[in-house]
GROMACS .gro file of C-alpha atoms in nm:
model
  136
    1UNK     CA    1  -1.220  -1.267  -1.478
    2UNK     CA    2  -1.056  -1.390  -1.189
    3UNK     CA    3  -1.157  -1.391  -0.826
    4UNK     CA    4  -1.053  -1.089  -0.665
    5UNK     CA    5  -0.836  -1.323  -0.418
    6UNK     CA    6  -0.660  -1.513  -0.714
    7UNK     CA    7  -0.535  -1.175  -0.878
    8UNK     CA    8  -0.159  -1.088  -0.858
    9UNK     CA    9  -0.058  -0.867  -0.616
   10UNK     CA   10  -0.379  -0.949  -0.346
   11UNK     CA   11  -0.272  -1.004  -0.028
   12UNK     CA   12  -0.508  -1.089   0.294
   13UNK     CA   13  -0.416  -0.767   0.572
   14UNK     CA   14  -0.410  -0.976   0.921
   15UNK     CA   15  -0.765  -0.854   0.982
   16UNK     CA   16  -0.859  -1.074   0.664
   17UNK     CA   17  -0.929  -0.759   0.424
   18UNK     CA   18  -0.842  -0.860   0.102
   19UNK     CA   19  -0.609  -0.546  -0.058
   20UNK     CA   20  -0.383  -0.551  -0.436
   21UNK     CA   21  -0.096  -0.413  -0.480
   22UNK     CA   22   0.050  -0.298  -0.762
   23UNK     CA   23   0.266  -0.101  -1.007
   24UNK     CA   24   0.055   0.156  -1.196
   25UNK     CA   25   0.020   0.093  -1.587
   26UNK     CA   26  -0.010  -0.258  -1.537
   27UNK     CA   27  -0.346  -0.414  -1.701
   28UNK     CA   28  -0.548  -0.524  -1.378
   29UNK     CA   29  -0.909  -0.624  -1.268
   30UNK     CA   30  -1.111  -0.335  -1.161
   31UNK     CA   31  -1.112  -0.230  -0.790
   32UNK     CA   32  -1.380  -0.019  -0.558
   33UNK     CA   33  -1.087   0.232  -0.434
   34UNK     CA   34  -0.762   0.309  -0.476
   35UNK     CA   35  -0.492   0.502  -0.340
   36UNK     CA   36  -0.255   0.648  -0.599
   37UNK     CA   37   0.113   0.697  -0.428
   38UNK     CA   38   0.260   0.945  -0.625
   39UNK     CA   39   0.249   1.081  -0.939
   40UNK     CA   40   0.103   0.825  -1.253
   41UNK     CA   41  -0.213   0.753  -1.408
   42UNK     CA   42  -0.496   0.700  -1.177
   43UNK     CA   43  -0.722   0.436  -1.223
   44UNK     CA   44  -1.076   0.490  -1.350
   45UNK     CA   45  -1.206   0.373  -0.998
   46UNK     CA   46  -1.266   0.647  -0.743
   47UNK     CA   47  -0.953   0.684  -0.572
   48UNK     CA   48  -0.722   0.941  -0.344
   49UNK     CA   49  -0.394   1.045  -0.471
   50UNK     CA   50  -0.094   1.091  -0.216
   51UNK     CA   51   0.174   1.275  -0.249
   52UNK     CA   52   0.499   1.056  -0.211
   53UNK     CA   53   0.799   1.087  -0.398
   54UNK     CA   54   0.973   0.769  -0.554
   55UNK     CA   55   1.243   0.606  -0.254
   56UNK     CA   56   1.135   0.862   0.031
   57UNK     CA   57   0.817   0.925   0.226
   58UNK     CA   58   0.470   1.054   0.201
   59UNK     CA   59   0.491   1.428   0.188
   60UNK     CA   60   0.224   1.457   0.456
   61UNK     CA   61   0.223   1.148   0.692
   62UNK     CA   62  -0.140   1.303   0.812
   63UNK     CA   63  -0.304   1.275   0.429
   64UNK     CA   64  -0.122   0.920   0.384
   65UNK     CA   65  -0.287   0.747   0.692
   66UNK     CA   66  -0.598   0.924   0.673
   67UNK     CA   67  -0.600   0.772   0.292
   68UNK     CA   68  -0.474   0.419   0.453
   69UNK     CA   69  -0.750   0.450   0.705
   70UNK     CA   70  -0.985   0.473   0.428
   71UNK     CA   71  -0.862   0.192   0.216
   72UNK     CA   72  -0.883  -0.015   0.525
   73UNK     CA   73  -1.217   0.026   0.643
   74UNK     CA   74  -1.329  -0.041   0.216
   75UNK     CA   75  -1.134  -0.362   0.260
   76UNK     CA   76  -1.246  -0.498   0.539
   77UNK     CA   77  -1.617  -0.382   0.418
   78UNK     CA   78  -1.531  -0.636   0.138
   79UNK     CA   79  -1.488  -0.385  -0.155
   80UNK     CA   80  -1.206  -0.417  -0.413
   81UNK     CA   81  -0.901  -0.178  -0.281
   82UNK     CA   82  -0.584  -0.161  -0.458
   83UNK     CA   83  -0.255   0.059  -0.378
   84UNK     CA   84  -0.004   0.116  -0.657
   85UNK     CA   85   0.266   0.344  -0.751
   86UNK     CA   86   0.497   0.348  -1.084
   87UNK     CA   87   0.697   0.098  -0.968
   88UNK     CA   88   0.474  -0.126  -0.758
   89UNK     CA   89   0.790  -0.258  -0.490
   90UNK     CA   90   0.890   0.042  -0.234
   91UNK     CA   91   0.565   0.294  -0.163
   92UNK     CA   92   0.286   0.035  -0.257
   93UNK     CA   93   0.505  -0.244  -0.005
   94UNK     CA   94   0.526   0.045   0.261
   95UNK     CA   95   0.188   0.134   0.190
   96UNK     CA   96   0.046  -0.226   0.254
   97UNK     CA   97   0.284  -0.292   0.572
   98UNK     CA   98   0.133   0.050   0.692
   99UNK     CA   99  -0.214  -0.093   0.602
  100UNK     CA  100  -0.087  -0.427   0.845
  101UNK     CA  101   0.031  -0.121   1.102
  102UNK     CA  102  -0.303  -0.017   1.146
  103UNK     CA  103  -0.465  -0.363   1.094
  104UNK     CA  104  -0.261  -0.452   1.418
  105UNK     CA  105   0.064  -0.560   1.341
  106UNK     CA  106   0.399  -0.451   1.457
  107UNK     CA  107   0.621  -0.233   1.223
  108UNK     CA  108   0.852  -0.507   1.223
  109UNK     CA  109   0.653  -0.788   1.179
  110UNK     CA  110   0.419  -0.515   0.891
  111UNK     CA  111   0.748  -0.549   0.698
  112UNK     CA  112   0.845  -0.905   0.747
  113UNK     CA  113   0.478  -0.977   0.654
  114UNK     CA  114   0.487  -0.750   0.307
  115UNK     CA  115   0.791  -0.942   0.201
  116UNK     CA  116   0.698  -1.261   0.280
  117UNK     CA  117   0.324  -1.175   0.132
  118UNK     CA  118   0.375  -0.985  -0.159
  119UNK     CA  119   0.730  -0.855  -0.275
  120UNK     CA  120   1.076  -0.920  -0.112
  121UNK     CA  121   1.179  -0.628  -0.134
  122UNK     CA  122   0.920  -0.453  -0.030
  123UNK     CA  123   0.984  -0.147   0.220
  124UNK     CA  124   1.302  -0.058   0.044
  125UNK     CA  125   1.443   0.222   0.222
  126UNK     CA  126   1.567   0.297   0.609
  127UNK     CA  127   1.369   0.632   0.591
  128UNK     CA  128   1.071   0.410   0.490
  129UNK     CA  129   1.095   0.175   0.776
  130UNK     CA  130   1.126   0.441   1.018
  131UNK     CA  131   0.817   0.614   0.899
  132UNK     CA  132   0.595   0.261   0.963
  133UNK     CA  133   0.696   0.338   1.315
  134UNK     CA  134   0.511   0.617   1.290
  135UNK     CA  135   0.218   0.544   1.182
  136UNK     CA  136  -0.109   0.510   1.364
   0.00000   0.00000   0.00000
């Protein structure tokens, strides 16, 4: 088995917390935590599910940071977090810039950082963007 830093979809938050991304039904390592955007299988791993419909917006921007929060504080205790939804670009890239958000980035830069790090077109909606300058 890989390192956990060699997997696909790992990126290093700005903090150094090591975090994978990824689209849900995908065969992958196993992680510590996970946070489940959306509907999909959930991983075997203890995890917390938010609700957040494919293109838009968590349903409850309270549950989604509070979630974030938590996968944050795992990764930067050096446990093996992962965020994925079905498709693995749009939430799980707004859900890692949010993760850089609260790791001390910018919005902006959060989103320039997600497509550079892990997926180009990650953060694919206006509405999405807007709600990174949101969070806290």
């Amino acid at each position: 088995m890989p390192h956990w830093a060699d997997e696909r979809g790992v990126v290093r938050l700005p903090g150094g917390g090591l975090v994978r991304g990824r689209r849900l039904g995908d065969p992958a390592g196993p992680a510590d935590f996970a946070v489940v955007l959306g509907a999909g299988p959930g991983p075997t791993c203890p995890h917390r599910r938010v609700v957040w419909r494919d293109f838009w917006i968590p349903a409850d921007r309270a549950d989604a940071v509070d979630a974030l929060r938590e996968a944050l504080a795992r990764a930067q205790a050096g446990e093996r977090v992962e965020v994925g939804c079905r498709g693995g670009v749009g939430r799980t890239g707004t859900a890692l810039a949010a993760l850089a958000v609260l790791d001390g980035l910018t919005p902006g830069d959060a989103v320039r950082w997600v497509r550079s790090a892990y997926h180009r077109r990650a953060v694919e909606t206006p509405w999405q963007r807007w709600w990174l300058r949101r969070v806290r």
